[in-house]
Coordinates of C-alpha atoms in Angstrom, one line a residue:
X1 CA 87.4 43.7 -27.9
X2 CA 88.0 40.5 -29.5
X3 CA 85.8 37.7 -29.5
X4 CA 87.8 35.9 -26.5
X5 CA 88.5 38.0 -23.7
X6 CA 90.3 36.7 -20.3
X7 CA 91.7 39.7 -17.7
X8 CA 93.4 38.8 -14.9
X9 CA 94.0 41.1 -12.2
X10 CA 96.2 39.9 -9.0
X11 CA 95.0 43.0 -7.0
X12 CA 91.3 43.0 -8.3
X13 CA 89.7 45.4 -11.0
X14 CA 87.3 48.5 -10.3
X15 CA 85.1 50.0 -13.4
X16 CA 83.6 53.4 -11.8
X17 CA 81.7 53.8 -15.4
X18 CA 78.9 52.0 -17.5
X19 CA 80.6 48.8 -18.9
X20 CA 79.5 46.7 -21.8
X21 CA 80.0 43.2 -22.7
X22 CA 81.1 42.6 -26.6
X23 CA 83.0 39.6 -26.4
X24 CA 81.7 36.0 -26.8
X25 CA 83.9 34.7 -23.9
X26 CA 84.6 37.6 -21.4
X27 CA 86.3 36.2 -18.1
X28 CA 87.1 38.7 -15.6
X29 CA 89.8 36.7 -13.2
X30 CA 91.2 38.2 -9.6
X31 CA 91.3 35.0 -7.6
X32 CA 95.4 34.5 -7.6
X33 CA 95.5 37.5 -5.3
X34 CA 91.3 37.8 -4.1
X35 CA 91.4 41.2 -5.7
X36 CA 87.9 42.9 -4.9
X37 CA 86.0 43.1 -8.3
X38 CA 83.7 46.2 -8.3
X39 CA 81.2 47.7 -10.6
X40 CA 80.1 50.7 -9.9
X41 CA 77.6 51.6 -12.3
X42 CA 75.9 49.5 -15.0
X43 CA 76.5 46.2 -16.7
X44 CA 75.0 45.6 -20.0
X45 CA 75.7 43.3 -22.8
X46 CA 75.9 44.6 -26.1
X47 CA 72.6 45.1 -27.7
X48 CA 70.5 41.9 -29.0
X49 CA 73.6 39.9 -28.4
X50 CA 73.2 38.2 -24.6
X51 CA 77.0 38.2 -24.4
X52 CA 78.3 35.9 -21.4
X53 CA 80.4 37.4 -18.3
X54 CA 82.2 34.9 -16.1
X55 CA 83.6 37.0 -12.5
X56 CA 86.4 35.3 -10.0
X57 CA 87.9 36.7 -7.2
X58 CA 89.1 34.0 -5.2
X59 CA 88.1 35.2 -1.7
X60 CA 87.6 39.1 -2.8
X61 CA 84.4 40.3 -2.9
X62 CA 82.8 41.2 -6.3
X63 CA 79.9 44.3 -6.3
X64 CA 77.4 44.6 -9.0
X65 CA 76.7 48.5 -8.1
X66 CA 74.0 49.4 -10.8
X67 CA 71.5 48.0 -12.8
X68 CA 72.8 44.5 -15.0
X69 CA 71.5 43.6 -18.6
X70 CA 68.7 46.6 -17.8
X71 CA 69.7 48.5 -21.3
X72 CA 67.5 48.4 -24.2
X73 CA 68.1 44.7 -25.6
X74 CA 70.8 44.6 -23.1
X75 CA 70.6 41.5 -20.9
X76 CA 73.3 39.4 -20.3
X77 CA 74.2 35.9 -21.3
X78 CA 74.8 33.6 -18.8
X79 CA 76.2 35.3 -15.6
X80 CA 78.6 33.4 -13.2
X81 CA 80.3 34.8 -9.9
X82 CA 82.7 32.6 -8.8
X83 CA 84.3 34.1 -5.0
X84 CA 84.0 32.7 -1.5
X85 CA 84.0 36.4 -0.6
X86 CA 80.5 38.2 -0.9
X87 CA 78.8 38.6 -4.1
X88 CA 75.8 41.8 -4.1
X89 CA 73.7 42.5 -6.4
X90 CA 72.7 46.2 -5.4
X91 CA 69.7 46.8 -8.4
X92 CA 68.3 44.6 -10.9
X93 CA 69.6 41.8 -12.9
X94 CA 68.4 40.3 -16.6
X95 CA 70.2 37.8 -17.7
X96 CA 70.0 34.5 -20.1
X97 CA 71.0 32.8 -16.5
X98 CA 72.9 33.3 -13.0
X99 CA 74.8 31.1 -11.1
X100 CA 77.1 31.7 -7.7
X101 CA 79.4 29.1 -6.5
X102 CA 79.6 27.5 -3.4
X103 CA 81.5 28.6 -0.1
X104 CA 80.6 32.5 0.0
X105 CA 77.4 34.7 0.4
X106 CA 75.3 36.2 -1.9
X107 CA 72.9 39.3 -0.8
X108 CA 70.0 40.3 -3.9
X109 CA 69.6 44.3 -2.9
X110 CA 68.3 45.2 -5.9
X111 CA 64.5 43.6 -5.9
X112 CA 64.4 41.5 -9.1
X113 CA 66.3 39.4 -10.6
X114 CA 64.9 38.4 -14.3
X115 CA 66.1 35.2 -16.2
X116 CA 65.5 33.2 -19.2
X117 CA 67.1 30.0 -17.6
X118 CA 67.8 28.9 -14.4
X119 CA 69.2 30.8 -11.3
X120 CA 71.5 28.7 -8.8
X121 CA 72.9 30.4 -6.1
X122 CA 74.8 28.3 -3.9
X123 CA 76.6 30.2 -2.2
X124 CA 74.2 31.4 1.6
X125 CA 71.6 34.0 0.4
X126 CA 70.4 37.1 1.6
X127 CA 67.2 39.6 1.0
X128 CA 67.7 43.2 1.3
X129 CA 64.5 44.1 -0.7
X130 CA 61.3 42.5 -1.1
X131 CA 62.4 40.3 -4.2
X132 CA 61.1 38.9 -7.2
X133 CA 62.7 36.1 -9.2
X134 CA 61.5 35.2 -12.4
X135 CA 62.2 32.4 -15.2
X136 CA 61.4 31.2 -18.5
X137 CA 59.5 28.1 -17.4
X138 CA 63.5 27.3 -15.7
X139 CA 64.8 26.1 -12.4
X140 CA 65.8 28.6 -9.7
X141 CA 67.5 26.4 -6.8
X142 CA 68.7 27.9 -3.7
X143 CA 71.5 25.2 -2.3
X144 CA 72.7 26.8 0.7
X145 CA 70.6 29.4 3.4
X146 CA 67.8 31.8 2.7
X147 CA 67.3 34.8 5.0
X148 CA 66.2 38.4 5.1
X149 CA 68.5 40.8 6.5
X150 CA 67.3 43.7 9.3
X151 CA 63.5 43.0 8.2
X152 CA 61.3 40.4 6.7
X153 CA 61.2 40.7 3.2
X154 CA 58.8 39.6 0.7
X155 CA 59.9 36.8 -1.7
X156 CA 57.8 36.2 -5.3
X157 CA 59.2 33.6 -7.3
X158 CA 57.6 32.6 -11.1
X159 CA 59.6 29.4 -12.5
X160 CA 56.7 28.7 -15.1
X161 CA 56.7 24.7 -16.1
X162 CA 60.0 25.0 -13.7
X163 CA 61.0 24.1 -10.1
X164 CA 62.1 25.6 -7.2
X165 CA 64.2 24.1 -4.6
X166 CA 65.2 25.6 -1.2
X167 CA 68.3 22.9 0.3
X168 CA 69.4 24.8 3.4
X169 CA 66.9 26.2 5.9
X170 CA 64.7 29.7 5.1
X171 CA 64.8 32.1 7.3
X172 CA 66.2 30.4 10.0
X173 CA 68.5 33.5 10.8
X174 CA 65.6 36.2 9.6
X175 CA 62.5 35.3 8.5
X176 CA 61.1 36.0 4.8
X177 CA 58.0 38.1 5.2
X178 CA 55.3 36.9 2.9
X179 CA 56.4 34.4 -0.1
X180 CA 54.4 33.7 -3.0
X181 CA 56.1 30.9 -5.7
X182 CA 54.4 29.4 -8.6
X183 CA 56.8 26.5 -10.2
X184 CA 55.8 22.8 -11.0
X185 CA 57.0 21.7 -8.3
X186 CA 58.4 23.9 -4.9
X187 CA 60.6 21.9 -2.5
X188 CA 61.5 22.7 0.9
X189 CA 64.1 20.4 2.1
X190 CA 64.6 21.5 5.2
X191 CA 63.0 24.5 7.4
X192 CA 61.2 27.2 7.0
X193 CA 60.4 30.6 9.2
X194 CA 58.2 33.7 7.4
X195 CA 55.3 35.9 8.3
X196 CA 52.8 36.3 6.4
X197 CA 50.8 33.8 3.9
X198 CA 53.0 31.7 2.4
X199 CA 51.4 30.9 -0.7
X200 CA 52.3 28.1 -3.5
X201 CA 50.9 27.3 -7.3
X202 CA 52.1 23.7 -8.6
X203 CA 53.0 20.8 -6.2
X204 CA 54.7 20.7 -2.8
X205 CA 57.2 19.1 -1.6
X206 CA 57.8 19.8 2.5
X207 CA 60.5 17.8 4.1
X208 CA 60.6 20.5 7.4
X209 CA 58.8 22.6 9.7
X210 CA 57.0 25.4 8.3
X211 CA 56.4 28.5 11.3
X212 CA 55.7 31.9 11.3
X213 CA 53.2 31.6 8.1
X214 CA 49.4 31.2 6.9
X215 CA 49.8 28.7 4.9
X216 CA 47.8 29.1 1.5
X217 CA 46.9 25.7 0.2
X218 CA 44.1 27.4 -1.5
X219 CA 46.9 28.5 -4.3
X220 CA 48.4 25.0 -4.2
X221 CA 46.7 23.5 -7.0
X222 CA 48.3 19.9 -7.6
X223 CA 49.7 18.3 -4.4
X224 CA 51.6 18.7 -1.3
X225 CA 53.8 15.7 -0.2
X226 CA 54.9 15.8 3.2
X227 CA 58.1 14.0 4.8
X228 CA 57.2 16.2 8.8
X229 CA 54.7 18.2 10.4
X230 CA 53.8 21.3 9.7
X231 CA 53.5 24.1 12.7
X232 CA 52.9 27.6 12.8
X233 CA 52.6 30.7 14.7
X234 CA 49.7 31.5 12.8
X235 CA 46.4 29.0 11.4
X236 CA 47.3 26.8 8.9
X237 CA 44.4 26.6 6.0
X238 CA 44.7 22.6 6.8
X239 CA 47.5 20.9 8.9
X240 CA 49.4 20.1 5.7
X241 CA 88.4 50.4 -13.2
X242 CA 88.0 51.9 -16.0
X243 CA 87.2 55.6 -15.4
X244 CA 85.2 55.8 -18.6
X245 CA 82.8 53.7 -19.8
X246 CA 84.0 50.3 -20.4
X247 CA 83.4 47.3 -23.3
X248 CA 84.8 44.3 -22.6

């Protein structure tokens, strides 16, 4: 399509086939009626091109089914869900970034979610996998909640020269099972529950409790600055709709 493309849908939008993103501006727009936005295979931008998708549904839930950006020089520009509903990610996602807004949740199903820039999810988070998140020496920030769902679940975060920020609490409804991050800096501002090591590369900054966890300070390799005590249930190393496919 052309190289501006806005849909807006009062009732929402479902594409049951592969779609592909051409245009430079695509905006996929449900939110005056909270129409459910649903892919239910892949997503992919058009090859070697990182083309940008922008999704809001308003308070509709928006489904990414299969994998995103996973073709052959197909990863996605910049990817922003907009939707107080629930935003999934059900497989893997490349993208140049990812960003959800505020006031919904977000569940990452799919395992590993792979960016050049920064991830921002503020909406509450969820785990359905053991999950890796990986930057380009960029930011991933989680403003909101952390937790695994039915089972502890393994987080691995690389942000490079980055840094990684959990706001809200981890695992406060579900513990993360074991959680290895390497960033310049890793910042817990509130609580955190695991099992498991909980292992860090870079500098630390721990404004709550840590339980459930071994903490690894062995992997630490800079400094850990500390704002509360640490406790834990286990030793501490120190006390520190398109029925084709679609292109958009």
């Amino acid at each position: 399509m052309g190289a501006k493309v806005t849909r807006t849908s009062v009732t929402g939008k479902t594409y049951t086939g592969a779609v592909t993103i051409t245009g430079s501006t695509v905006n996929l727009d449900s939110s005056s009626g909270n129409g459910v936005v649903l892919f239910s295979s892949t997503v992919d931008s058009a090859a070697s091109a990182a083309k940008p998708l922008t999704v809001s549904a308003g308070s509709g839930n928006v489904t990414f089914t299969g994998v995103v950006g996973g073709a052959t020089n197909g990863a996605l520009g910049a990817l922003t869900v907009n939707t107080s509903g629930i935003t999934t990610f059900s497989a893997a996602v490349t993208a140049a970034s990812v960003t959800t807004d505020a006031g919904g949740t977000l569940a990452i199903n799919g395992g590993t979610v792979t960016t050049s820039g920064a991830q921002t999810y503020n909406d509450a988070a969820t785990l359905g996998a053991d999950t890796t998140l990986n930057t380009t020496n960029s930011n991933i920030a989680f403003a909101s909640t952390l937790n695994s769902t039915t089972s502890a679940r393994a987080l691995t975060i690389g942000a490079g020269s980055g840094t990684v920020t959990f706001t809200g609490a981890v695992g406060g409804t579900t513990a993360l099972g074991a959680t290895n991050i390497t960033a310049a800096t890793t910042t817990n501002a509130t609580t955190l529950r695991g099992s498991g090591v909980y292992a860090i590369t870079g500098n630390a900054v721990i404004s709550g409790a840590i339980t459930g966890v071994s903490l690894s300070t062995a992997r630490v390799k800079k400094r850990i600055t500390r704002s509360s005590r640490l406790y834990s249930n286990s030793n501490l190393a120190t006390k520190v709709g398109a029925a084709a496919n679609s292109k958009i």
